């Protein structure tokens, strides 16, 4: 805090607040759906190039990378935000400004993280903040939903930086007090019910996939999920059928299971699998003699590991201190983010909000309010510099 360069950098976030918001609007206007992040990645890599980052590239998985080399290659710290949103590419990504708020799908999740990455790179370059270690910027693909952390997984397992990364920071969503150091585990399924189908009157008695799915949902909805450790389940999408007077041939649903504790997640997972099988058996038991059986298929579409970066690890301690020095009360938190992957590998990782406030996340009405965003950016910079070390003394 006493370093003149750091002081200039902290003021930079205040005086450039409008420009940072303009940048957020530009990057969020580029559509980025799951498995459709390429255009946004190309924009970010162009930005990294303009800011003079080294080794700028888009890797085989689609992540966008750029490096600021300090006095040494180590420690190597990653600052990341995710490129993808939960929305399909047909969604309207136009950013609308109304009464100080920005409205667009993904404007906060993770538009404000991406804006933070660019602002951090910019401030370190323009204020020429000396770094002891090196800072790798990464815009990741596939953080949301069916992306199943494919970007960060590639970074840590197959990418050329794998095994060289000493700490990982993800900037995801708004806020200035949250420190996500525990990974929330989840399992996601696509469940398919397939049958012969037929005429609603003429073939009545043929097992009905939608009826079976209804039975299955009803069973799952009755699960006594504990409050502690917090556990949740969600049938997020259903699909199936052809017309009101046809017995459908298929029905599918997408299910998300989560728990703060691995054991509880396994219990919920076992209950869920059993509920699906029982629902199909129940539907089949009522079929007409000789009719073919309804078939069930469970496809595991996502699996996110649990774990935590200890509270007394340097990364969490620095984040706690940085939050307090800016006058905020830190809040230790658990969530499902890109940090899940490094955490499960034992690499120190946390996810931080990147300032400002937001609402209606994961809906088309998502909004972001950039007021006081500079506080989140200041914290981000202090944590990065705390981990990497800055050469200069004030
Ligand atoms: Zn996010």
Short mmCIF file of C-alpha atoms and ligand atoms in Angstrom, two decimals:
data_model
loop_
_atom_site.label_atom_id
_atom_site.label_comp_id
_atom_site.label_asym_id
_atom_site.label_seq_id
_atom_site.Cartn_x
_atom_site.Cartn_y
_atom_site.Cartn_z
CA UNK A 1 0.00 0.00 0.00
CA UNK A 2 2.97 2.33 0.55
CA UNK A 3 4.46 1.76 -2.89
CA UNK A 4 3.99 4.83 -5.16
CA UNK A 5 3.32 2.63 -8.21
CA UNK A 6 0.64 0.71 -6.32
CA UNK A 7 -0.86 4.00 -5.13
CA UNK A 8 -1.06 5.22 -8.74
CA UNK A 9 -2.58 1.91 -9.77
CA UNK A 10 -5.29 2.12 -7.12
CA UNK A 11 -6.21 5.64 -8.25
CA UNK A 12 -6.23 4.43 -11.88
CA UNK A 13 -9.29 2.29 -11.12
CA UNK A 14 -11.14 5.37 -9.83
CA UNK A 15 -10.22 7.75 -12.65
CA UNK A 16 -10.79 5.14 -15.38
CA UNK A 17 -14.08 3.78 -14.04
CA UNK A 18 -16.06 4.85 -17.12
CA UNK A 19 -13.53 3.45 -19.56
CA UNK A 20 -13.55 0.11 -17.71
CA UNK A 21 -17.35 0.00 -17.99
CA UNK A 22 -17.13 0.82 -21.72
CA UNK A 23 -14.74 -2.11 -22.12
CA UNK A 24 -17.14 -4.39 -20.25
CA UNK A 25 -19.93 -3.34 -22.63
CA UNK A 26 -17.75 -4.12 -25.66
CA UNK A 27 -16.73 -7.60 -24.53
CA UNK A 28 -20.23 -8.54 -23.29
CA UNK A 29 -21.78 -7.51 -26.62
CA UNK A 30 -19.91 -10.39 -28.26
CA UNK A 31 -22.04 -13.57 -27.99
CA UNK A 32 -20.43 -16.37 -25.97
CA UNK A 33 -22.53 -19.47 -25.45
CA UNK A 34 -21.27 -22.80 -24.09
CA UNK A 35 -18.94 -24.22 -26.78
CA UNK A 36 -19.33 -20.92 -28.67
CA UNK A 37 -16.76 -18.67 -27.00
CA UNK A 38 -14.39 -18.27 -29.94
CA UNK A 39 -15.29 -14.75 -31.06
CA UNK A 40 -15.04 -13.42 -27.52
CA UNK A 41 -11.72 -15.23 -27.01
CA UNK A 42 -10.36 -13.62 -30.16
CA UNK A 43 -11.42 -10.20 -28.95
CA UNK A 44 -9.70 -10.79 -25.60
CA UNK A 45 -6.49 -11.98 -27.24
CA UNK A 46 -6.48 -8.87 -29.41
CA UNK A 47 -6.87 -6.83 -26.22
CA UNK A 48 -3.97 -8.70 -24.57
CA UNK A 49 -1.84 -7.99 -27.61
CA UNK A 50 -2.68 -4.26 -27.56
CA UNK A 51 -1.69 -4.15 -23.88
CA UNK A 52 1.70 -5.64 -24.71
CA UNK A 53 1.26 -9.01 -23.01
CA UNK A 54 3.70 -11.76 -24.00
CA UNK A 55 2.97 -15.24 -25.38
CA UNK A 56 -0.60 -14.33 -26.27
CA UNK A 57 -2.44 -17.34 -27.65
CA UNK A 58 -5.70 -19.20 -27.87
CA UNK A 59 -4.96 -22.76 -26.75
CA UNK A 60 -6.33 -26.03 -28.20
CA UNK A 61 -9.34 -25.93 -25.86
CA UNK A 62 -10.19 -22.31 -26.73
CA UNK A 63 -8.84 -20.52 -23.63
CA UNK A 64 -7.29 -17.12 -24.26
CA UNK A 65 -3.88 -16.59 -22.57
CA UNK A 66 -1.41 -13.75 -22.14
CA UNK A 67 1.60 -13.28 -19.87
CA UNK A 68 3.20 -10.43 -17.96
CA UNK A 69 6.71 -11.56 -17.13
CA UNK A 70 8.22 -10.28 -13.92
CA UNK A 71 11.76 -10.57 -12.60
CA UNK A 72 11.30 -14.32 -12.39
CA UNK A 73 9.03 -16.94 -13.96
CA UNK A 74 8.01 -18.06 -10.51
CA UNK A 75 5.84 -17.78 -8.62
CA UNK A 76 3.50 -18.02 -11.56
CA UNK A 77 0.04 -16.79 -10.63
CA UNK A 78 -3.01 -17.09 -12.87
CA UNK A 79 -5.65 -14.36 -12.98
CA UNK A 80 -8.70 -15.67 -14.79
CA UNK A 81 -12.32 -15.01 -15.69
CA UNK A 82 -14.64 -17.14 -17.77
CA UNK A 83 -15.59 -16.28 -21.34
CA UNK A 84 -18.77 -18.34 -21.54
CA UNK A 85 -22.31 -17.58 -20.45
CA UNK A 86 -25.25 -19.93 -19.85
CA UNK A 87 -27.11 -18.52 -22.85
CA UNK A 88 -27.51 -19.97 -26.33
CA UNK A 89 -25.97 -18.10 -29.24
CA UNK A 90 -29.44 -16.97 -30.36
CA UNK A 91 -29.82 -14.86 -27.22
CA UNK A 92 -29.62 -11.09 -27.68
CA UNK A 93 -26.30 -10.01 -26.19
CA UNK A 94 -26.91 -6.31 -26.79
CA UNK A 95 -26.02 -4.33 -23.66
CA UNK A 96 -28.74 -1.88 -22.58
CA UNK A 97 -28.00 0.95 -20.16
CA UNK A 98 -30.80 2.09 -17.89
CA UNK A 99 -30.54 4.27 -14.78
CA UNK A 100 -26.92 3.47 -14.14
CA UNK A 101 -27.37 -0.25 -14.63
CA UNK A 102 -26.19 -2.41 -17.50
CA UNK A 103 -28.55 -5.11 -18.74
CA UNK A 104 -27.39 -8.08 -20.85
CA UNK A 105 -27.08 -11.85 -20.52
CA UNK A 106 -23.78 -12.55 -18.78
CA UNK A 107 -23.10 -8.86 -18.08
CA UNK A 108 -21.97 -9.67 -14.54
CA UNK A 109 -21.33 -13.42 -14.84
CA UNK A 110 -18.73 -13.11 -16.00
CA UNK A 111 -18.62 -9.80 -17.82
CA UNK A 112 -17.31 -8.02 -14.75
CA UNK A 113 -14.57 -10.66 -14.31
CA UNK A 114 -13.45 -10.16 -17.91
CA UNK A 115 -13.49 -6.39 -17.45
CA UNK A 116 -11.35 -6.89 -14.33
CA UNK A 117 -8.77 -8.97 -16.24
CA UNK A 118 -8.39 -6.28 -18.87
CA UNK A 119 -8.23 -3.50 -16.24
CA UNK A 120 -5.59 -5.41 -14.24
CA UNK A 121 -3.43 -6.01 -17.30
CA UNK A 122 -3.82 -2.39 -18.30
CA UNK A 123 -2.90 -0.95 -14.92
CA UNK A 124 0.16 -3.17 -14.46
CA UNK A 125 1.39 -2.22 -17.93
CA UNK A 126 0.62 1.51 -17.94
CA UNK A 127 1.80 2.12 -14.36
CA UNK A 128 4.76 -0.19 -14.98
CA UNK A 129 4.29 -1.99 -11.69
CA UNK A 130 7.39 -4.12 -11.15
CA UNK A 131 6.57 -7.79 -10.56
CA UNK A 132 8.81 -10.32 -8.83
CA UNK A 133 7.00 -13.38 -10.18
CA UNK A 134 4.91 -13.62 -13.35
CA UNK A 135 1.23 -13.22 -14.04
CA UNK A 136 -0.64 -15.33 -16.55
CA UNK A 137 -4.01 -13.97 -17.67
CA UNK A 138 -6.53 -16.56 -18.79
CA UNK A 139 -10.02 -16.16 -20.22
CA UNK A 140 -11.38 -19.67 -19.76
CA UNK A 141 -13.98 -21.51 -21.80
CA UNK A 142 -16.60 -23.90 -20.44
CA UNK A 143 -17.07 -22.72 -16.85
CA UNK A 144 -20.85 -22.85 -16.99
CA UNK A 145 -23.15 -25.85 -17.17
CA UNK A 146 -22.27 -28.46 -19.73
CA UNK A 147 -18.89 -26.83 -20.28
CA UNK A 148 -17.97 -28.82 -17.16
CA UNK A 149 -14.85 -26.73 -16.46
CA UNK A 150 -13.28 -27.91 -19.72
CA UNK A 151 -11.17 -24.76 -20.09
CA UNK A 152 -9.59 -24.75 -16.65
CA UNK A 153 -9.27 -28.55 -16.79
CA UNK A 154 -7.23 -28.24 -19.97
CA UNK A 155 -5.12 -25.47 -18.44
CA UNK A 156 -4.13 -27.64 -15.48
CA UNK A 157 -3.88 -31.05 -17.14
CA UNK A 158 -2.88 -30.80 -20.81
CA UNK A 159 -1.96 -27.16 -21.51
CA UNK A 160 1.66 -26.05 -21.72
CA UNK A 161 1.39 -24.19 -18.41
CA UNK A 162 0.10 -27.25 -16.55
CA UNK A 163 2.31 -28.10 -13.53
CA UNK A 164 3.92 -24.61 -13.68
CA UNK A 165 1.09 -22.72 -11.98
CA UNK A 166 1.64 -21.87 -8.29
CA UNK A 167 -1.69 -20.19 -7.52
CA UNK A 168 -4.97 -19.55 -9.28
CA UNK A 169 -7.36 -16.62 -8.97
CA UNK A 170 -10.74 -16.54 -10.65
CA UNK A 171 -12.69 -13.29 -10.87
CA UNK A 172 -16.30 -14.29 -11.18
CA UNK A 173 -19.30 -12.05 -10.63
CA UNK A 174 -19.55 -8.84 -8.56
CA UNK A 175 -18.83 -7.93 -4.95
CA UNK A 176 -15.90 -7.00 -2.77
CA UNK A 177 -16.24 -9.13 0.38
CA UNK A 178 -16.63 -12.70 -0.89
CA UNK A 179 -13.65 -15.08 -0.85
CA UNK A 180 -14.63 -18.44 -2.31
CA UNK A 181 -12.03 -20.87 -1.02
CA UNK A 182 -14.17 -24.02 -0.80
CA UNK A 183 -15.25 -25.87 -3.91
CA UNK A 184 -18.88 -26.87 -4.09
CA UNK A 185 -19.16 -30.31 -5.64
CA UNK A 186 -21.83 -31.15 -8.16
CA UNK A 187 -23.01 -33.93 -10.45
CA UNK A 188 -25.12 -33.28 -13.50
CA UNK A 189 -27.15 -35.71 -15.53
CA UNK A 190 -29.15 -35.90 -18.70
CA UNK A 191 -31.85 -38.50 -18.08
CA UNK A 192 -33.55 -40.17 -21.04
CA UNK A 193 -36.76 -42.18 -20.95
CA UNK A 194 -37.40 -44.07 -24.21
CA UNK A 195 -40.40 -46.16 -25.23
CA UNK A 196 -42.39 -47.41 -28.21
CA UNK A 197 -44.83 -44.47 -28.32
CA UNK A 198 -48.26 -44.72 -29.92
CA UNK A 199 -51.80 -43.35 -30.12
CA UNK A 200 -53.08 -41.84 -26.89
CA UNK A 201 -56.39 -43.76 -27.17
CA UNK A 202 -55.59 -46.72 -29.37
CA UNK A 203 -52.37 -47.65 -27.61
CA UNK A 204 -53.28 -46.64 -24.09
CA UNK A 205 -51.28 -48.80 -21.72
CA UNK A 206 -48.00 -48.49 -23.61
CA UNK A 207 -45.49 -47.16 -21.04
CA UNK A 208 -45.34 -43.39 -21.33
CA UNK A 209 -41.90 -41.71 -21.01
CA UNK A 210 -43.40 -38.41 -19.84
CA UNK A 211 -45.42 -40.19 -17.16
CA UNK A 212 -42.29 -42.00 -16.04
CA UNK A 213 -40.42 -38.71 -15.93
CA UNK A 214 -43.23 -37.21 -13.84
CA UNK A 215 -42.93 -40.08 -11.38
CA UNK A 216 -39.16 -39.62 -11.33
CA UNK A 217 -39.36 -35.88 -10.66
CA UNK A 218 -41.91 -36.42 -7.92
CA UNK A 219 -39.60 -38.90 -6.18
CA UNK A 220 -36.58 -36.61 -6.46
CA UNK A 221 -38.57 -33.58 -5.27
CA UNK A 222 -39.33 -35.50 -2.06
CA UNK A 223 -35.66 -35.90 -1.13
CA UNK A 224 -35.03 -34.57 2.38
CA UNK A 225 -32.01 -32.42 1.50
CA UNK A 226 -30.17 -31.35 4.66
CA UNK A 227 -29.58 -27.65 5.36
CA UNK A 228 -26.21 -28.52 6.85
CA UNK A 229 -24.12 -29.47 4.95
CA UNK A 230 -26.07 -27.48 2.43
CA UNK A 231 -27.38 -29.75 -0.32
CA UNK A 232 -29.54 -29.00 -3.34
CA UNK A 233 -31.11 -30.64 -6.38
CA UNK A 234 -32.73 -29.14 -9.44
CA UNK A 235 -34.54 -30.43 -12.50
CA UNK A 236 -33.56 -27.55 -14.74
CA UNK A 237 -34.83 -28.60 -18.15
CA UNK A 238 -37.41 -31.04 -19.49
CA UNK A 239 -38.18 -31.98 -23.04
CA UNK A 240 -40.23 -34.56 -24.90
CA UNK A 241 -43.36 -35.57 -26.73
CA UNK A 242 -44.86 -34.86 -30.12
CA UNK A 243 -48.53 -33.97 -29.68
CA UNK A 244 -51.34 -33.96 -27.15
CA UNK A 245 -52.83 -37.19 -28.45
CA UNK A 246 -49.61 -39.17 -28.89
CA UNK A 247 -47.85 -41.35 -26.36
CA UNK A 248 -44.33 -39.92 -26.62
CA UNK A 249 -41.38 -42.04 -27.67
CA UNK A 250 -38.99 -40.14 -25.50
CA UNK A 251 -38.62 -37.61 -22.72
CA UNK A 252 -35.42 -36.12 -21.34
CA UNK A 253 -34.53 -34.00 -18.37
CA UNK A 254 -31.42 -32.29 -17.04
CA UNK A 255 -30.65 -32.55 -13.37
CA UNK A 256 -28.17 -30.75 -11.16
CA UNK A 257 -27.16 -32.22 -7.78
CA UNK A 258 -24.97 -30.31 -5.34
CA UNK A 259 -23.63 -30.57 -1.86
CA UNK A 260 -21.10 -28.85 0.31
CA UNK A 261 -19.90 -32.26 1.48
CA UNK A 262 -18.72 -35.13 -0.69
CA UNK A 263 -20.47 -37.79 1.43
CA UNK A 264 -23.78 -35.97 1.22
CA UNK A 265 -23.40 -35.57 -2.53
CA UNK A 266 -22.86 -39.31 -2.86
CA UNK A 267 -25.96 -40.00 -0.76
CA UNK A 268 -28.05 -37.67 -2.92
CA UNK A 269 -26.58 -39.19 -6.08
CA UNK A 270 -27.49 -42.71 -4.93
CA UNK A 271 -31.03 -41.60 -4.04
CA UNK A 272 -31.41 -39.92 -7.42
CA UNK A 273 -30.28 -43.00 -9.39
CA UNK A 274 -32.59 -45.22 -7.35
CA UNK A 275 -35.51 -42.78 -7.87
CA UNK A 276 -35.03 -42.86 -11.64
CA UNK A 277 -34.96 -46.67 -11.77
CA UNK A 278 -37.96 -47.02 -9.45
CA UNK A 279 -39.99 -44.52 -11.50
CA UNK A 280 -39.36 -46.48 -14.69
CA UNK A 281 -40.15 -49.80 -12.98
CA UNK A 282 -43.41 -48.32 -11.69
CA UNK A 283 -44.43 -47.12 -15.15
CA UNK A 284 -43.45 -50.46 -16.70
CA UNK A 285 -45.41 -52.42 -14.08
CA UNK A 286 -48.63 -50.84 -15.37
CA UNK A 287 -48.06 -51.65 -19.02
CA UNK A 288 -50.35 -53.81 -21.15
CA UNK A 289 -49.29 -57.40 -21.50
CA UNK A 290 -46.80 -57.78 -24.34
CA UNK A 291 -45.93 -54.09 -24.66
CA UNK A 292 -42.21 -53.27 -24.83
CA UNK A 293 -40.51 -51.95 -21.72
CA UNK A 294 -39.62 -48.33 -21.22
CA UNK A 295 -35.85 -47.83 -21.11
CA UNK A 296 -33.87 -45.50 -18.89
CA UNK A 297 -30.55 -43.90 -19.73
CA UNK A 298 -28.54 -41.85 -17.25
CA UNK A 299 -25.81 -39.74 -18.82
CA UNK A 300 -23.41 -38.06 -16.43
CA UNK A 301 -22.82 -34.71 -18.17
CA UNK A 302 -20.90 -32.91 -15.47
CA UNK A 303 -18.86 -33.67 -12.42
CA UNK A 304 -17.21 -31.00 -10.31
CA UNK A 305 -14.90 -31.97 -7.51
CA UNK A 306 -15.09 -30.69 -3.94
CA UNK A 307 -12.26 -29.55 -1.68
CA UNK A 308 -10.86 -26.38 -0.16
CA UNK A 309 -7.92 -24.03 -0.05
CA UNK A 310 -7.15 -23.84 3.70
CA UNK A 311 -8.02 -20.59 5.48
CA UNK A 312 -4.43 -20.34 6.73
CA UNK A 313 -2.88 -20.68 3.27
CA UNK A 314 -1.03 -17.54 2.06
CA UNK A 315 -3.53 -17.00 -0.76
CA UNK A 316 -6.58 -16.88 1.53
CA UNK A 317 -4.69 -14.85 4.14
CA UNK A 318 -3.70 -12.25 1.56
CA UNK A 319 -7.28 -12.08 0.27
CA UNK A 320 -8.56 -11.60 3.85
CA UNK A 321 -6.04 -8.83 4.50
CA UNK A 322 -6.70 -7.10 1.18
CA UNK A 323 -10.44 -7.09 1.87
CA UNK A 324 -9.95 -5.66 5.37
CA UNK A 325 -7.46 -2.99 4.36
CA UNK A 326 -10.07 -1.60 1.96
CA UNK A 327 -12.55 -1.42 4.85
CA UNK A 328 -14.71 -4.45 4.09
CA UNK A 329 -15.60 -7.45 6.21
CA UNK A 330 -14.40 -10.55 4.34
CA UNK A 331 -16.87 -13.38 3.84
CA UNK A 332 -15.49 -16.89 3.33
CA UNK A 333 -17.65 -18.75 0.91
CA UNK A 334 -18.25 -21.99 -0.94
CA UNK A 335 -19.27 -22.16 -4.56
CA UNK A 336 -18.86 -24.00 -7.83
CA UNK A 337 -16.37 -22.11 -10.01
CA UNK A 338 -13.26 -22.61 -12.11
CA UNK A 339 -11.32 -22.83 -8.82
CA UNK A 340 -12.87 -26.25 -8.13
CA UNK A 341 -10.40 -27.86 -10.49
CA UNK A 342 -7.10 -26.51 -9.10
CA UNK A 343 -8.45 -26.91 -5.54
CA UNK A 344 -9.09 -30.61 -6.21
CA UNK A 345 -5.47 -30.90 -7.39
CA UNK A 346 -4.12 -29.28 -4.22
CA UNK A 347 -3.13 -26.02 -5.99
CA UNK A 348 -4.07 -22.89 -3.97
CA UNK A 349 -7.07 -21.30 -5.67
CA UNK A 350 -9.79 -18.83 -4.78
CA UNK A 351 -12.60 -17.04 -6.58
CA UNK A 352 -13.25 -13.38 -5.90
CA UNK A 353 -15.95 -10.93 -6.92
CA UNK A 354 -14.69 -8.18 -9.19
CA UNK A 355 -16.59 -5.26 -7.65
CA UNK A 356 -19.96 -3.62 -8.28
CA UNK A 357 -23.34 -5.28 -7.74
CA UNK A 358 -25.60 -7.44 -9.85
CA UNK A 359 -28.85 -9.35 -9.96
CA UNK A 360 -31.00 -11.79 -11.97
CA UNK A 361 -27.94 -13.91 -12.67
CA UNK A 362 -28.37 -16.69 -15.26
CA UNK A 363 -31.53 -15.02 -16.62
CA UNK A 364 -32.05 -12.82 -19.67
CA UNK A 365 -32.74 -9.92 -17.25
CA UNK A 366 -29.27 -10.10 -15.71
CA UNK A 367 -28.00 -6.67 -14.65
CA UNK A 368 -24.79 -5.13 -13.36
CA UNK A 369 -24.25 -1.87 -11.51
CA UNK A 370 -20.64 -0.64 -11.82
CA UNK A 371 -20.85 1.79 -8.88
CA UNK A 372 -17.84 1.34 -6.55
CA UNK A 373 -16.38 -1.29 -8.85
CA UNK A 374 -12.96 0.24 -8.15
CA UNK A 375 -13.02 -1.35 -4.68
CA UNK A 376 -13.22 -4.83 -6.20
CA UNK A 377 -10.46 -4.03 -8.67
CA UNK A 378 -8.24 -2.64 -5.92
CA UNK A 379 -8.68 -5.81 -3.94
CA UNK A 380 -7.96 -7.89 -7.04
CA UNK A 381 -4.72 -6.02 -7.66
CA UNK A 382 -3.61 -6.24 -4.03
CA UNK A 383 -4.18 -10.01 -3.96
CA UNK A 384 -2.32 -10.50 -7.24
CA UNK A 385 0.62 -8.37 -6.07
CA UNK A 386 0.55 -10.01 -2.65
CA UNK A 387 1.05 -13.40 -4.26
CA UNK A 388 3.51 -12.39 -6.97
CA UNK A 389 5.49 -9.79 -5.06
CA UNK A 390 6.23 -6.32 -6.29
CA UNK A 391 9.86 -5.29 -6.65
CA UNK A 392 9.53 -1.68 -5.72
CA UNK A 393 9.50 -0.29 -2.20
CA UNK A 394 7.94 3.06 -1.42
ZN1 LIG B 1 -19.57 -17.30 -13.49
#
